[in-house]
CSV table of C-alpha atoms in Angstrom, one decimal:
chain,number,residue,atom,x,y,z
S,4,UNK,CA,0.0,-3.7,-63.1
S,5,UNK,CA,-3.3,-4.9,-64.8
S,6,UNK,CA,-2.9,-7.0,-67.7
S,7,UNK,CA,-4.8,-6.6,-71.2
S,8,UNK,CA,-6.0,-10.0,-73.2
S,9,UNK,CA,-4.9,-7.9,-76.3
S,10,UNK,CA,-2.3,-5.9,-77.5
S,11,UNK,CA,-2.6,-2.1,-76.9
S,12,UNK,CA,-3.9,-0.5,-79.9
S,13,UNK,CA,-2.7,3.0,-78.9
S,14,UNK,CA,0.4,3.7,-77.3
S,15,UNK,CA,-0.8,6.7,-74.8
S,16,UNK,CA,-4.1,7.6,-73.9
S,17,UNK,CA,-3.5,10.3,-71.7
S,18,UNK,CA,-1.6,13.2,-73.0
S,19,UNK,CA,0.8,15.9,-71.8
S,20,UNK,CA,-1.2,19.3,-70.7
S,21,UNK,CA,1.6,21.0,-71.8
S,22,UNK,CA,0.7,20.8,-75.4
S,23,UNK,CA,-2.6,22.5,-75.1
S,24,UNK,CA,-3.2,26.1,-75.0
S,25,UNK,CA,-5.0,26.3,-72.1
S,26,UNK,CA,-4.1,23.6,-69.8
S,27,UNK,CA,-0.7,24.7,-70.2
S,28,UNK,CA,-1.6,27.4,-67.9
S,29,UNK,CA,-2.6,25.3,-65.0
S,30,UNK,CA,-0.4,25.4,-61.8
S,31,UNK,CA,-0.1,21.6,-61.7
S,32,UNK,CA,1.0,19.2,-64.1
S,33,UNK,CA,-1.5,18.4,-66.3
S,34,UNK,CA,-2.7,15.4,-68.1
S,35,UNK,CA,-5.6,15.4,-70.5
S,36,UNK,CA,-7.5,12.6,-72.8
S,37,UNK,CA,-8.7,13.6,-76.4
S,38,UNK,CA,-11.2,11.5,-78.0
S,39,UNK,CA,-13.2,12.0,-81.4
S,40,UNK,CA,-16.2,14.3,-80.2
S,41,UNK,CA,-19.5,13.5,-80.3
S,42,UNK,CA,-20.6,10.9,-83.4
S,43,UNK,CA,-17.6,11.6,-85.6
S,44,UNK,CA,-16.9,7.7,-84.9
S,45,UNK,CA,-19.8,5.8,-86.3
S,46,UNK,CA,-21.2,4.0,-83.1
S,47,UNK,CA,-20.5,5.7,-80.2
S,48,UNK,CA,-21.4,9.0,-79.0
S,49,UNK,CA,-18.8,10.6,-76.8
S,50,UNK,CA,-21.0,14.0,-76.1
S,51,UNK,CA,-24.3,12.8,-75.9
S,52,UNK,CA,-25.5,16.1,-74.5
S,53,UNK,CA,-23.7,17.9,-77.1
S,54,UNK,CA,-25.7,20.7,-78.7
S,55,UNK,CA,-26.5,21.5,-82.1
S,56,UNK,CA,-24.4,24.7,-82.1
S,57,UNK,CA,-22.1,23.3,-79.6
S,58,UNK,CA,-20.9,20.3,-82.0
S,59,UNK,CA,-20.6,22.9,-84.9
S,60,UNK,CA,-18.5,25.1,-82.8
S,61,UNK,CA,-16.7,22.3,-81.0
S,62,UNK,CA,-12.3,23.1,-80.5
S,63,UNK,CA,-11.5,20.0,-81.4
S,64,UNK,CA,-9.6,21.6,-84.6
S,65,UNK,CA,-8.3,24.0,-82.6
S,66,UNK,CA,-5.0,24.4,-81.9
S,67,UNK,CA,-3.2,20.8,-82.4
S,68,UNK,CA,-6.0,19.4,-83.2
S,69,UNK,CA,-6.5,21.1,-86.4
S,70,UNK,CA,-3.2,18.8,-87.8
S,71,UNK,CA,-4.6,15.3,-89.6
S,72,UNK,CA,-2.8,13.1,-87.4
S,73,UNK,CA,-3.9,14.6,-84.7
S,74,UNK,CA,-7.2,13.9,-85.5
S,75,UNK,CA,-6.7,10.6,-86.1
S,76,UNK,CA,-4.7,9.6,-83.3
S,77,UNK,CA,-8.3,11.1,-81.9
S,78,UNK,CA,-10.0,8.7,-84.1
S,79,UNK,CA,-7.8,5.5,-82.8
S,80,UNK,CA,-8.3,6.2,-79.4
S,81,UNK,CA,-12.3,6.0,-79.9
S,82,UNK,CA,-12.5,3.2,-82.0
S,83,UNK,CA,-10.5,1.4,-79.3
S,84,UNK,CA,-12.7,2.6,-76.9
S,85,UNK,CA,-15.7,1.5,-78.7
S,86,UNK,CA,-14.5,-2.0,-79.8
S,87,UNK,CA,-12.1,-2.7,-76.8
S,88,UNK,CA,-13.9,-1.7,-74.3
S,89,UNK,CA,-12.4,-3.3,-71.1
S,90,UNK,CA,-9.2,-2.9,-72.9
S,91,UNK,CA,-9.8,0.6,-73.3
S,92,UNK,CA,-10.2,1.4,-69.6
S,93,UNK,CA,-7.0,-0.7,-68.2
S,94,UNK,CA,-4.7,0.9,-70.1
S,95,UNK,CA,-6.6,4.0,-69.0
S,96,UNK,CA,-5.6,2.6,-65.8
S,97,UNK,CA,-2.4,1.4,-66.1
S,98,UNK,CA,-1.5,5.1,-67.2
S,99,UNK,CA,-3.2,6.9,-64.2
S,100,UNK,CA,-1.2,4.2,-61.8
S,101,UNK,CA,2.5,5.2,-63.6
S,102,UNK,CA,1.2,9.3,-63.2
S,103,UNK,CA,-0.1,8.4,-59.4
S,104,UNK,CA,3.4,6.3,-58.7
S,105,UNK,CA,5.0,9.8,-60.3
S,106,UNK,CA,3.0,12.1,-58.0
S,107,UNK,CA,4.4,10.0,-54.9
S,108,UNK,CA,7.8,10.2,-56.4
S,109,UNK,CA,8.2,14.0,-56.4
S,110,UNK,CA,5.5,14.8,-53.5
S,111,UNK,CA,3.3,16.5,-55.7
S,112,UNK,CA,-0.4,16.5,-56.6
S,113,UNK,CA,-0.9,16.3,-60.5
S,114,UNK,CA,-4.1,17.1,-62.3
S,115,UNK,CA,-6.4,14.6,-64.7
S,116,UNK,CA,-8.6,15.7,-67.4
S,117,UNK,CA,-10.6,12.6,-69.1
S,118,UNK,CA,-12.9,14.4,-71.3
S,119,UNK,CA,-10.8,17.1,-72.9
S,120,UNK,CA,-12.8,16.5,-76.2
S,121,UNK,CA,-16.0,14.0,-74.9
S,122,UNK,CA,-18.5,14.3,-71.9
S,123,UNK,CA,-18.0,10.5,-70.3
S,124,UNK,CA,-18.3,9.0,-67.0
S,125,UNK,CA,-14.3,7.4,-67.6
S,126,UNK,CA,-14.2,7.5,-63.8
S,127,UNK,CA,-16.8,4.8,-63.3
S,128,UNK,CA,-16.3,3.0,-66.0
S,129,UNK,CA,-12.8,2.6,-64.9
S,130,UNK,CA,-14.3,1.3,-61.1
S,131,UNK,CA,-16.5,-1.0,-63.8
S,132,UNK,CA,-14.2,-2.7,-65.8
S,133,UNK,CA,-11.0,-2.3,-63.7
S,134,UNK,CA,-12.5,-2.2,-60.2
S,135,UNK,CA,-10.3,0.6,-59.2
S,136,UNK,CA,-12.0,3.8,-57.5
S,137,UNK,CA,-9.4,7.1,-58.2
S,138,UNK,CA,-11.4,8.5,-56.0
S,139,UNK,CA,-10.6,6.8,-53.1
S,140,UNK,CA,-8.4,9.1,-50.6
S,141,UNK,CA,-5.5,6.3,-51.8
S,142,UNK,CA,-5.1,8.4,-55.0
S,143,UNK,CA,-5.8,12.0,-53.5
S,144,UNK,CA,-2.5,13.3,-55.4
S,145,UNK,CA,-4.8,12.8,-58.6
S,146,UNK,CA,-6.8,15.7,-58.9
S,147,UNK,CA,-9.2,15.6,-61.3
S,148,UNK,CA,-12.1,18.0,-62.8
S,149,UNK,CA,-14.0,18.4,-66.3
S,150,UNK,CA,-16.6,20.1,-67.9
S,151,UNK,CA,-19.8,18.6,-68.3
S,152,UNK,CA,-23.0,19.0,-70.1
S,153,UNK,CA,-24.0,16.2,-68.2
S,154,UNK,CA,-26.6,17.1,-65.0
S,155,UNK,CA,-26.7,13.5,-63.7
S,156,UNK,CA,-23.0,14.1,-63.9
S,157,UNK,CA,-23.0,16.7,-61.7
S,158,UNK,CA,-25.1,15.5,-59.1
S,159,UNK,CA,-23.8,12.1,-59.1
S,160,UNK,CA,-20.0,13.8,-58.4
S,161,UNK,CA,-21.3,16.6,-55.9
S,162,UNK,CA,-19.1,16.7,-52.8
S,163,UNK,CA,-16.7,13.8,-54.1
S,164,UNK,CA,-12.8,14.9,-55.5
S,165,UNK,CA,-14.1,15.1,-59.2
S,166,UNK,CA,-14.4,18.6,-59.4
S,167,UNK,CA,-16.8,19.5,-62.2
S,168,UNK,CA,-18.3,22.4,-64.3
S,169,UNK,CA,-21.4,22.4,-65.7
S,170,UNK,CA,-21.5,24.3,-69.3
S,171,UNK,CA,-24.1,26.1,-70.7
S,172,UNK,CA,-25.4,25.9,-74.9
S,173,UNK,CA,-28.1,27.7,-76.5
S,174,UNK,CA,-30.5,25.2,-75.7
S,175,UNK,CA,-29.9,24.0,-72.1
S,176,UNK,CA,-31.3,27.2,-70.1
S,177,UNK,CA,-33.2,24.9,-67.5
S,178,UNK,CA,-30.8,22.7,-67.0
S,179,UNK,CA,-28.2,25.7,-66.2
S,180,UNK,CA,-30.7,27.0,-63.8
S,181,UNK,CA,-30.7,23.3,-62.2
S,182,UNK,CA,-26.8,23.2,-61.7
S,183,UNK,CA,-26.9,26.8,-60.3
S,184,UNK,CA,-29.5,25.3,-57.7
S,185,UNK,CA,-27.2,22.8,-56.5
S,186,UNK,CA,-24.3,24.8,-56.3
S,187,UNK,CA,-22.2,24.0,-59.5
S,188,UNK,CA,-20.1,26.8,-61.6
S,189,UNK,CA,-21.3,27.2,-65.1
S,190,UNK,CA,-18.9,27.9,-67.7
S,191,UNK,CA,-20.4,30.3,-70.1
S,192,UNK,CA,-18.9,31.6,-73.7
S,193,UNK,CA,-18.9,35.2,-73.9
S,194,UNK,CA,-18.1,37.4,-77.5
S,195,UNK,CA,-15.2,40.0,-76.5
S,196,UNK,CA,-15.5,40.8,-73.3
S,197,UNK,CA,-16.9,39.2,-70.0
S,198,UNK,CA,-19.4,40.9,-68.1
S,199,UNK,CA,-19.1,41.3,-64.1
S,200,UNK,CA,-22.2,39.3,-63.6
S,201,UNK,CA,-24.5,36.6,-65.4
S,202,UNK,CA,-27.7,34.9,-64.2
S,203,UNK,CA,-26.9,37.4,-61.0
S,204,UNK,CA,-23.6,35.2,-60.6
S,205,UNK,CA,-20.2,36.8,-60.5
S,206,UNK,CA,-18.2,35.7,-63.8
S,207,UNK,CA,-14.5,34.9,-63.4
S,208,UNK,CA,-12.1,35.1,-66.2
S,209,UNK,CA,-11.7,31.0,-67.1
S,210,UNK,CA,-9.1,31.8,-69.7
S,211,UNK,CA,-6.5,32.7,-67.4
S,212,UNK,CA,-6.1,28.6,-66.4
S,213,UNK,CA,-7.9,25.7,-67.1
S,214,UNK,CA,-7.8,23.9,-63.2
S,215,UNK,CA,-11.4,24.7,-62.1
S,216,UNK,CA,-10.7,23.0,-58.4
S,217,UNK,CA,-9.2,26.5,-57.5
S,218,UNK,CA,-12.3,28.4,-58.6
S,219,UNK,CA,-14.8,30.2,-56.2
S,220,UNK,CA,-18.2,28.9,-55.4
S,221,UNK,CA,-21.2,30.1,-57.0
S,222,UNK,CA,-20.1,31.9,-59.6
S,223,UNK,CA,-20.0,31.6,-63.9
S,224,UNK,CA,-16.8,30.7,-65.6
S,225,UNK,CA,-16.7,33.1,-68.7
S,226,UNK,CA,-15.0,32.4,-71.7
S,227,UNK,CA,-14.0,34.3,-74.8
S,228,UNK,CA,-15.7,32.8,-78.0
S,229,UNK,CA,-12.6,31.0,-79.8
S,230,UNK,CA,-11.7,29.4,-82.8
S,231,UNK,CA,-15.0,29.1,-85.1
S,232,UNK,CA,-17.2,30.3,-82.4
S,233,UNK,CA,-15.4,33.6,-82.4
S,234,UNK,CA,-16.7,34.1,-86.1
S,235,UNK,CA,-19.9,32.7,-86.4
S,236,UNK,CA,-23.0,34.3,-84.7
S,237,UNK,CA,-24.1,31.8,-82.8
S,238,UNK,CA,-26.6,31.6,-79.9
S,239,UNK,CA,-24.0,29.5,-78.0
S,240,UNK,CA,-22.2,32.8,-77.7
S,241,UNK,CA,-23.6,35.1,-75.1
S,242,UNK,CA,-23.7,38.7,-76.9
């Protein structure tokens, strides 16, 4: 195991899937990381593509997260990551080694979601400050995927085992059309009702699980507008 110089400040970074709406669906077993979005930690930025309309809208209350010490275990976790930095990413990986060692112990592949509630390269920052690669075939029972607003993201993870999904606001049309070009699902909010096709994409229903990897190429992930998105009217939501 990799050793901290300090204590651990939080006592699980990763969380079970299970307690989320959504990844509770998934076919595998799940884990997921929840960090303050965006700047609500003075300092750091943990969507730095984040929208306007998609920080106003954001699910981070949603659900669980609308409880107060839910939101600040949130808090914790990114003040740790912004003032323990190294510290931050080998626990990160200390965690992902006990889930890998689990995933050998029962012959099974088990799913990772970093940025449940941020839009952060964890996986090279862990290969920075840890010098492990989870992507390396070594750890192929680690599955992980994300949704990113990030387009040197996506291109930076094309044909590797980070599956990822590129997702649309009101304001990052282009950049949509750029992802479509090199071959990347969009996930797209919808109000009531998906259509059968968007930007001449077929739309999938995305609400049914959260594990992208099992998705078809080319197509649009449509989701219904939840939470305060499903109230407001808000260009974020396609009509």
């Amino acid at each position: 195991m990799l050793q901290t110089t300090e204590t651990k400040k939080i006592a699980n970074l990763l969380s079970k899937g299970s307690t989320n709406a959504k990844t509770s669906k998934n076919e595998l077993t799940t884990f997921i990381m929840y960090l303050a979005p965006a700047n609500m930690v003075e300092g750091v930025n943990m969507c730095p593509f984040a929208s306007p309309e998609c920080r106003a809208l954001c699910l981070n209350s949603a659900g669980r997260g609308a409880f107060s010490n839910v939101q600040q275990s949130r808090i914790n976790k990114t003040i740790y990551f912004r003032d323990n930095r190294r510290e931050f990413y080998i626990q990160l990986a200390n965690e992902l080694l006990k889930i890998h060692d689990l995933a050998i112990k029962h012959n099974k592949n088990i799913a990772i979601r970093l940025n449940g509630t941020s839009d952060i390269d964890h996986l090279g920052l862990l290969l920075r400050y840890t010098g492990i690669n989870f992507l390396d075939n070594f750890y192929s029972d680690l599955i992980f995927y994300d949704y990113t607003k990030n387009i040197n993201h996506v291109k930076k993870y094309k044909n590797t085992r980070y599956h990822l999904t590129f997702s649309r606001s009101e304001c990052n049309d282009t950049t949509v059309d750029q992802a479509i070009e090199f071959g990347v699902n969009i996930a797209v909010v919808f109000r009531n009702q998906l259509p059968e096709t968007y930007k001449g994409l077929t739309v999938i229903n995305g609400d049914h699980s959260d594990l992208r990897i099992n998705d078809p190429k080319s197509c649009v992930v449509g989701l219904i507008a939840k939470g305060k998105a499903k109230k407001q009217n808000s260009n974020f939501v396609i009509n």
